[in-house]
Amino acid sequence: MLITFEGIDGCGKSTQVSRFEAILRERGISSVVTREPGGTKIGEAIRGILLNSDNTHIVPLAELFLYAADRAQHVGEVIRPALEGGKWVICDRYFDATTVYQGAILGHHEELIELLNREATLGCEPDITFLLDCPAEVGLKRRAKREMRDKGRDRFERKALDFHIKIRYGYLALANKYRDRFRIIDSTLPEDHVARKIREVISPYLPDNG
Ligand code: TMP
């Protein structure tokens, strides 16, 4: 099973990814938890370039190609071998993020984005994609709290509210387009409640149903 988590910055993905991993561990299910950009040594180096707040001058196409390079490495080195080995893979962001973020930034390069997503993923499509949905203001507030804690903001967190609103609606439109795969979860709910909803969705896939 390949399960991906998506949503705007500050939607609570990281917390829910950890909780999801704990459920699988409890069940004795062998899993790999990973993320994009990143997930491999090469990918983490690419992540460093992409999120570095000094790199505001990065050209949008260069940015798109870096995400695709990160993903190609990630799928080849981590995701595909894990799936072939019968493991569950839980990925914090995947190709939907490119469709939405780079789609919003690049506008008209839809076909190129689709082509790169297809090539980089080698046919590894998510079985379920959780979209943790919350208003952009809520996400930004959560991110601000984290910044205070971590003392630093990356390039994306510096973007304005209207950008994050666009991303939110981009994700909702995508979820509407691929309804079989997406599950939209209201991430303004308390953390436990969100975790319970996620568990309800995956319980039919767990070995003894729940
Ligand atoms: P993260 O904070 O969820 O780890 O994600 C880092 C940033 O990378 C986030 O702001 C979204 C962005 N991103 C893209 O723009 N395109 C992509 O394909 C991916 C995977 C992430």
mmCIF file of C-alpha atoms and ligand atoms in Angstrom:
data_model
loop_
_atom_site.group_PDB
_atom_site.id
_atom_site.type_symbol
_atom_site.label_atom_id
_atom_site.label_comp_id
_atom_site.label_asym_id
_atom_site.label_seq_id
_atom_site.Cartn_x
_atom_site.Cartn_y
_atom_site.Cartn_z
ATOM 1 C CA MET A 1 0.000 0.000 0.000
ATOM 2 C CA LEU A 2 1.204 3.471 -0.828
ATOM 3 C CA ILE A 3 -0.487 6.102 1.331
ATOM 4 C CA THR A 4 0.222 9.776 0.816
ATOM 5 C CA PHE A 5 -0.576 12.826 2.911
ATOM 6 C CA GLU A 6 -1.145 16.222 1.359
ATOM 7 C CA GLY A 7 -2.341 19.646 2.372
ATOM 8 C CA ILE A 8 -1.319 23.252 2.725
ATOM 9 C CA ASP A 9 1.621 24.210 4.909
ATOM 10 C CA GLY A 10 0.651 23.868 8.569
ATOM 11 C CA CYS A 11 -2.236 21.454 7.909
ATOM 12 C CA GLY A 12 -0.926 18.968 10.491
ATOM 13 C CA LYS A 13 0.489 16.328 8.137
ATOM 14 C CA SER A 14 3.644 15.512 10.082
ATOM 15 C CA THR A 15 1.707 14.785 13.279
ATOM 16 C CA GLN A 16 -0.781 12.563 11.500
ATOM 17 C CA VAL A 17 1.948 10.754 9.560
ATOM 18 C CA SER A 18 3.602 9.833 12.894
ATOM 19 C CA ARG A 19 0.305 8.679 14.349
ATOM 20 C CA PHE A 20 -0.414 6.616 11.274
ATOM 21 C CA GLU A 21 2.993 4.992 11.541
ATOM 22 C CA ALA A 22 2.222 4.107 15.170
ATOM 23 C CA ILE A 23 -1.009 2.352 14.133
ATOM 24 C CA LEU A 24 0.873 0.246 11.593
ATOM 25 C CA ARG A 25 3.580 -0.557 14.130
ATOM 26 C CA GLU A 26 0.940 -1.689 16.670
ATOM 27 C CA ARG A 27 -0.396 -4.026 14.020
ATOM 28 C CA GLY A 28 3.023 -5.401 13.188
ATOM 29 C CA ILE A 29 2.782 -4.042 9.639
ATOM 30 C CA SER A 30 6.159 -3.371 8.118
ATOM 31 C CA SER A 31 6.216 0.198 6.845
ATOM 32 C CA VAL A 32 8.468 2.904 5.496
ATOM 33 C CA VAL A 33 7.749 6.498 6.407
ATOM 34 C CA THR A 34 9.210 9.011 4.053
ATOM 35 C CA ARG A 35 8.725 12.476 2.617
ATOM 36 C CA GLU A 36 9.122 14.709 -0.399
ATOM 37 C CA PRO A 37 11.134 16.646 -1.096
ATOM 38 C CA GLY A 38 13.685 14.414 0.636
ATOM 39 C CA GLY A 39 13.491 10.772 1.620
ATOM 40 C CA THR A 40 16.939 9.907 0.237
ATOM 41 C CA LYS A 41 20.391 11.405 0.763
ATOM 42 C CA ILE A 42 20.262 12.962 -2.705
ATOM 43 C CA GLY A 43 16.687 14.101 -2.080
ATOM 44 C CA GLU A 44 17.592 15.780 1.203
ATOM 45 C CA ALA A 45 20.322 17.720 -0.649
ATOM 46 C CA ILE A 46 17.728 18.769 -3.247
ATOM 47 C CA ARG A 47 15.353 19.726 -0.414
ATOM 48 C CA GLY A 48 18.088 21.954 0.971
ATOM 49 C CA ILE A 49 18.231 23.855 -2.333
ATOM 50 C CA LEU A 50 14.464 24.041 -2.775
ATOM 51 C CA LEU A 51 13.599 25.300 0.693
ATOM 52 C CA ASN A 52 16.577 27.583 1.245
ATOM 53 C CA SER A 53 15.195 31.077 1.838
ATOM 54 C CA ASP A 54 18.258 32.548 0.040
ATOM 55 C CA ASN A 55 17.080 30.913 -3.185
ATOM 56 C CA THR A 56 14.138 33.196 -3.908
ATOM 57 C CA HIS A 57 15.588 33.764 -7.392
ATOM 58 C CA ILE A 58 15.149 30.125 -8.389
ATOM 59 C CA VAL A 59 13.608 29.924 -11.861
ATOM 60 C CA PRO A 60 10.188 28.171 -11.737
ATOM 61 C CA LEU A 61 11.170 25.566 -14.333
ATOM 62 C CA ALA A 62 14.363 24.754 -12.443
ATOM 63 C CA GLU A 63 12.236 24.324 -9.347
ATOM 64 C CA LEU A 64 9.879 21.935 -11.167
ATOM 65 C CA PHE A 65 12.796 19.854 -12.467
ATOM 66 C CA LEU A 66 14.324 19.650 -8.997
ATOM 67 C CA TYR A 67 11.081 18.287 -7.545
ATOM 68 C CA ALA A 68 10.944 15.765 -10.408
ATOM 69 C CA ALA A 69 14.594 14.766 -9.828
ATOM 70 C CA ASP A 70 13.932 14.360 -6.121
ATOM 71 C CA ARG A 71 10.902 12.158 -6.860
ATOM 72 C CA ALA A 72 12.647 9.998 -9.457
ATOM 73 C CA GLN A 73 15.424 9.247 -6.969
ATOM 74 C CA HIS A 74 12.947 8.678 -4.149
ATOM 75 C CA VAL A 75 10.756 6.263 -6.115
ATOM 76 C CA GLY A 76 13.732 4.377 -7.539
ATOM 77 C CA GLU A 77 15.677 4.133 -4.307
ATOM 78 C CA VAL A 78 12.984 3.894 -1.626
ATOM 79 C CA ILE A 79 9.343 3.694 -2.686
ATOM 80 C CA ARG A 80 9.365 1.077 -5.406
ATOM 81 C CA PRO A 81 11.723 -1.346 -3.618
ATOM 82 C CA ALA A 82 9.647 -1.036 -0.427
ATOM 83 C CA LEU A 83 6.377 -1.712 -2.264
ATOM 84 C CA GLU A 84 7.950 -4.630 -4.096
ATOM 85 C CA GLY A 85 9.075 -5.970 -0.714
ATOM 86 C CA GLY A 86 5.462 -5.930 0.509
ATOM 87 C CA LYS A 87 5.889 -2.953 2.827
ATOM 88 C CA TRP A 88 3.445 -0.133 3.351
ATOM 89 C CA VAL A 89 4.848 3.224 2.316
ATOM 90 C CA ILE A 90 3.595 6.379 3.989
ATOM 91 C CA CYS A 91 4.727 9.468 2.193
ATOM 92 C CA ASP A 92 4.452 13.048 3.458
ATOM 93 C CA ARG A 93 3.690 14.750 0.102
ATOM 94 C CA TYR A 94 4.033 13.162 -3.330
ATOM 95 C CA PHE A 95 3.260 14.074 -6.916
ATOM 96 C CA ASP A 96 -0.032 15.828 -6.093
ATOM 97 C CA ALA A 97 2.078 18.511 -4.408
ATOM 98 C CA THR A 98 3.814 19.195 -7.723
ATOM 99 C CA THR A 99 0.486 19.364 -9.557
ATOM 100 C CA VAL A 100 -0.851 21.883 -7.072
ATOM 101 C CA TYR A 101 2.178 23.961 -6.019
ATOM 102 C CA GLN A 102 4.101 24.066 -9.297
ATOM 103 C CA GLY A 103 0.788 24.214 -11.183
ATOM 104 C CA ALA A 104 -0.081 27.350 -9.202
ATOM 105 C CA ILE A 105 3.376 28.843 -9.667
ATOM 106 C CA LEU A 106 3.877 27.908 -13.322
ATOM 107 C CA GLY A 107 0.264 28.223 -14.458
ATOM 108 C CA HIS A 108 0.173 26.906 -17.963
ATOM 109 C CA HIS A 109 2.686 24.038 -17.867
ATOM 110 C CA GLU A 110 0.065 21.411 -16.993
ATOM 111 C CA GLU A 111 1.138 18.847 -19.601
ATOM 112 C CA LEU A 112 4.785 19.099 -18.652
ATOM 113 C CA ILE A 113 3.920 18.657 -14.973
ATOM 114 C CA GLU A 114 1.810 15.589 -15.773
ATOM 115 C CA LEU A 115 4.582 14.116 -17.914
ATOM 116 C CA LEU A 116 7.223 14.611 -15.217
ATOM 117 C CA ASN A 117 4.943 13.173 -12.538
ATOM 118 C CA ARG A 118 4.260 10.125 -14.672
ATOM 119 C CA GLU A 119 7.904 9.500 -15.533
ATOM 120 C CA ALA A 120 9.227 10.076 -12.020
ATOM 121 C CA THR A 121 6.745 7.792 -10.262
ATOM 122 C CA LEU A 122 7.368 4.694 -12.446
ATOM 123 C CA GLY A 123 3.708 3.731 -12.077
ATOM 124 C CA CYS A 124 3.763 3.874 -8.259
ATOM 125 C CA GLU A 125 0.376 5.525 -7.699
ATOM 126 C CA PRO A 126 -0.962 6.075 -4.188
ATOM 127 C CA ASP A 127 -3.740 3.732 -3.048
ATOM 128 C CA ILE A 128 -5.114 6.401 -0.734
ATOM 129 C CA THR A 129 -4.278 10.105 -0.487
ATOM 130 C CA PHE A 130 -5.335 11.921 2.657
ATOM 131 C CA LEU A 131 -5.938 15.596 2.069
ATOM 132 C CA LEU A 132 -5.760 17.320 5.439
ATOM 133 C CA ASP A 133 -7.853 20.345 4.704
ATOM 134 C CA CYS A 134 -7.951 23.567 6.688
ATOM 135 C CA PRO A 135 -8.315 27.274 5.869
ATOM 136 C CA ALA A 136 -5.048 28.929 4.849
ATOM 137 C CA GLU A 137 -5.222 31.225 7.901
ATOM 138 C CA VAL A 138 -5.285 28.205 10.237
ATOM 139 C CA GLY A 139 -2.317 26.589 8.458
ATOM 140 C CA LEU A 140 -0.319 29.801 8.543
ATOM 141 C CA LYS A 141 -1.018 30.300 12.236
ATOM 142 C CA ARG A 142 0.221 26.789 12.995
ATOM 143 C CA ARG A 143 3.309 27.404 10.888
ATOM 144 C CA ALA A 144 3.963 30.661 12.709
ATOM 145 C CA LYS A 145 3.937 28.796 16.021
ATOM 146 C CA ARG A 146 6.423 26.296 14.629
ATOM 147 C CA GLU A 147 8.648 29.081 13.309
ATOM 148 C CA MET A 148 8.768 30.625 16.760
ATOM 149 C CA ARG A 149 9.832 27.248 18.076
ATOM 150 C CA ASP A 150 12.290 26.370 15.298
ATOM 151 C CA LYS A 151 13.468 29.947 14.715
ATOM 152 C CA GLY A 152 13.378 30.010 10.961
ATOM 153 C CA ARG A 153 11.157 30.079 7.947
ATOM 154 C CA ASP A 154 11.662 28.354 4.656
ATOM 155 C CA ARG A 155 11.000 29.859 1.263
ATOM 156 C CA PHE A 156 7.395 28.598 1.069
ATOM 157 C CA GLU A 157 6.417 29.739 4.521
ATOM 158 C CA ARG A 158 7.285 33.284 3.503
ATOM 159 C CA LYS A 159 4.673 33.298 0.791
ATOM 160 C CA ALA A 160 1.564 35.388 1.251
ATOM 161 C CA LEU A 161 -1.861 34.307 2.381
ATOM 162 C CA ASP A 162 -3.384 34.462 -1.113
ATOM 163 C CA PHE A 163 -0.815 31.933 -2.332
ATOM 164 C CA HIS A 164 -1.824 29.490 0.408
ATOM 165 C CA ILE A 165 -5.520 30.037 -0.356
ATOM 166 C CA LYS A 166 -4.805 29.163 -3.992
ATOM 167 C CA ILE A 167 -2.984 26.004 -2.906
ATOM 168 C CA ARG A 168 -5.849 24.961 -0.658
ATOM 169 C CA TYR A 169 -8.394 25.264 -3.464
ATOM 170 C CA GLY A 170 -5.994 23.587 -5.883
ATOM 171 C CA TYR A 171 -5.892 20.550 -3.598
ATOM 172 C CA LEU A 172 -9.664 20.528 -3.146
ATOM 173 C CA ALA A 173 -10.147 20.613 -6.928
ATOM 174 C CA LEU A 174 -7.709 17.729 -7.352
ATOM 175 C CA ALA A 175 -9.459 15.712 -4.634
ATOM 176 C CA ASN A 176 -12.722 16.291 -6.433
ATOM 177 C CA LYS A 177 -11.195 15.103 -9.699
ATOM 178 C CA TYR A 178 -9.720 11.909 -8.218
ATOM 179 C CA ARG A 179 -12.432 11.000 -5.738
ATOM 180 C CA ASP A 180 -11.619 7.288 -5.662
ATOM 181 C CA ARG A 181 -8.154 7.945 -4.331
ATOM 182 C CA PHE A 182 -8.571 11.062 -2.164
ATOM 183 C CA ARG A 183 -10.066 11.281 1.317
ATOM 184 C CA ILE A 184 -10.597 14.814 2.550
ATOM 185 C CA ILE A 185 -10.180 15.170 6.308
ATOM 186 C CA ASP A 186 -11.072 18.358 8.163
ATOM 187 C CA SER A 187 -7.819 19.133 9.937
ATOM 188 C CA THR A 188 -9.266 21.965 12.010
ATOM 189 C CA LEU A 189 -10.676 19.199 14.245
ATOM 190 C CA PRO A 190 -8.695 18.162 17.319
ATOM 191 C CA GLU A 191 -5.669 15.969 16.578
ATOM 192 C CA ASP A 192 -7.246 12.822 18.094
ATOM 193 C CA HIS A 193 -10.363 13.287 16.055
ATOM 194 C CA VAL A 194 -8.378 13.617 12.820
ATOM 195 C CA ALA A 195 -6.358 10.498 13.727
ATOM 196 C CA ARG A 196 -9.602 8.573 14.377
ATOM 197 C CA LYS A 197 -11.019 9.553 10.988
ATOM 198 C CA ILE A 198 -7.832 8.432 9.259
ATOM 199 C CA ARG A 199 -7.948 5.155 11.137
ATOM 200 C CA GLU A 200 -11.557 4.595 10.039
ATOM 201 C CA VAL A 201 -10.525 4.972 6.412
ATOM 202 C CA ILE A 202 -7.644 2.522 6.616
ATOM 203 C CA SER A 203 -9.191 -0.072 8.905
ATOM 204 C CA PRO A 204 -10.651 -2.167 6.035
ATOM 205 C CA TYR A 205 -7.100 -2.527 4.716
ATOM 206 C CA LEU A 206 -5.609 -3.682 8.011
ATOM 207 C CA PRO A 207 -5.022 -7.439 8.364
ATOM 208 C CA ASP A 208 -7.799 -8.138 10.920
ATOM 209 C CA ASN A 209 -10.011 -5.236 9.864
ATOM 210 C CA GLY A 210 -9.518 -2.592 12.389
HETATM 211 P P1 TMP B 1 6.817 20.231 3.780
HETATM 212 O O1 TMP B 1 6.986 21.458 4.600
HETATM 213 O O2 TMP B 1 5.437 19.670 3.814
HETATM 214 O O3 TMP B 1 7.887 19.206 4.005
HETATM 215 O O4 TMP B 1 6.979 20.673 2.242
HETATM 216 C C1 TMP B 1 7.943 21.554 1.834
HETATM 217 C C2 TMP B 1 7.441 22.481 0.782
HETATM 218 O O5 TMP B 1 7.670 21.916 -0.509
HETATM 219 C C3 TMP B 1 5.964 22.806 0.858
HETATM 220 O O6 TMP B 1 5.798 24.193 1.020
HETATM 221 C C4 TMP B 1 5.409 22.393 -0.480
HETATM 222 C C5 TMP B 1 6.607 22.271 -1.368
HETATM 223 N N1 TMP B 1 6.489 21.264 -2.421
HETATM 224 C C6 TMP B 1 6.264 21.671 -3.732
HETATM 225 O O7 TMP B 1 6.138 22.845 -4.016
HETATM 226 N N2 TMP B 1 6.195 20.718 -4.713
HETATM 227 C C7 TMP B 1 6.342 19.383 -4.453
HETATM 228 O O8 TMP B 1 6.265 18.548 -5.371
HETATM 229 C C8 TMP B 1 6.582 18.977 -3.085
HETATM 230 C C9 TMP B 1 6.745 17.530 -2.772
HETATM 231 C C10 TMP B 1 6.642 19.936 -2.103
#
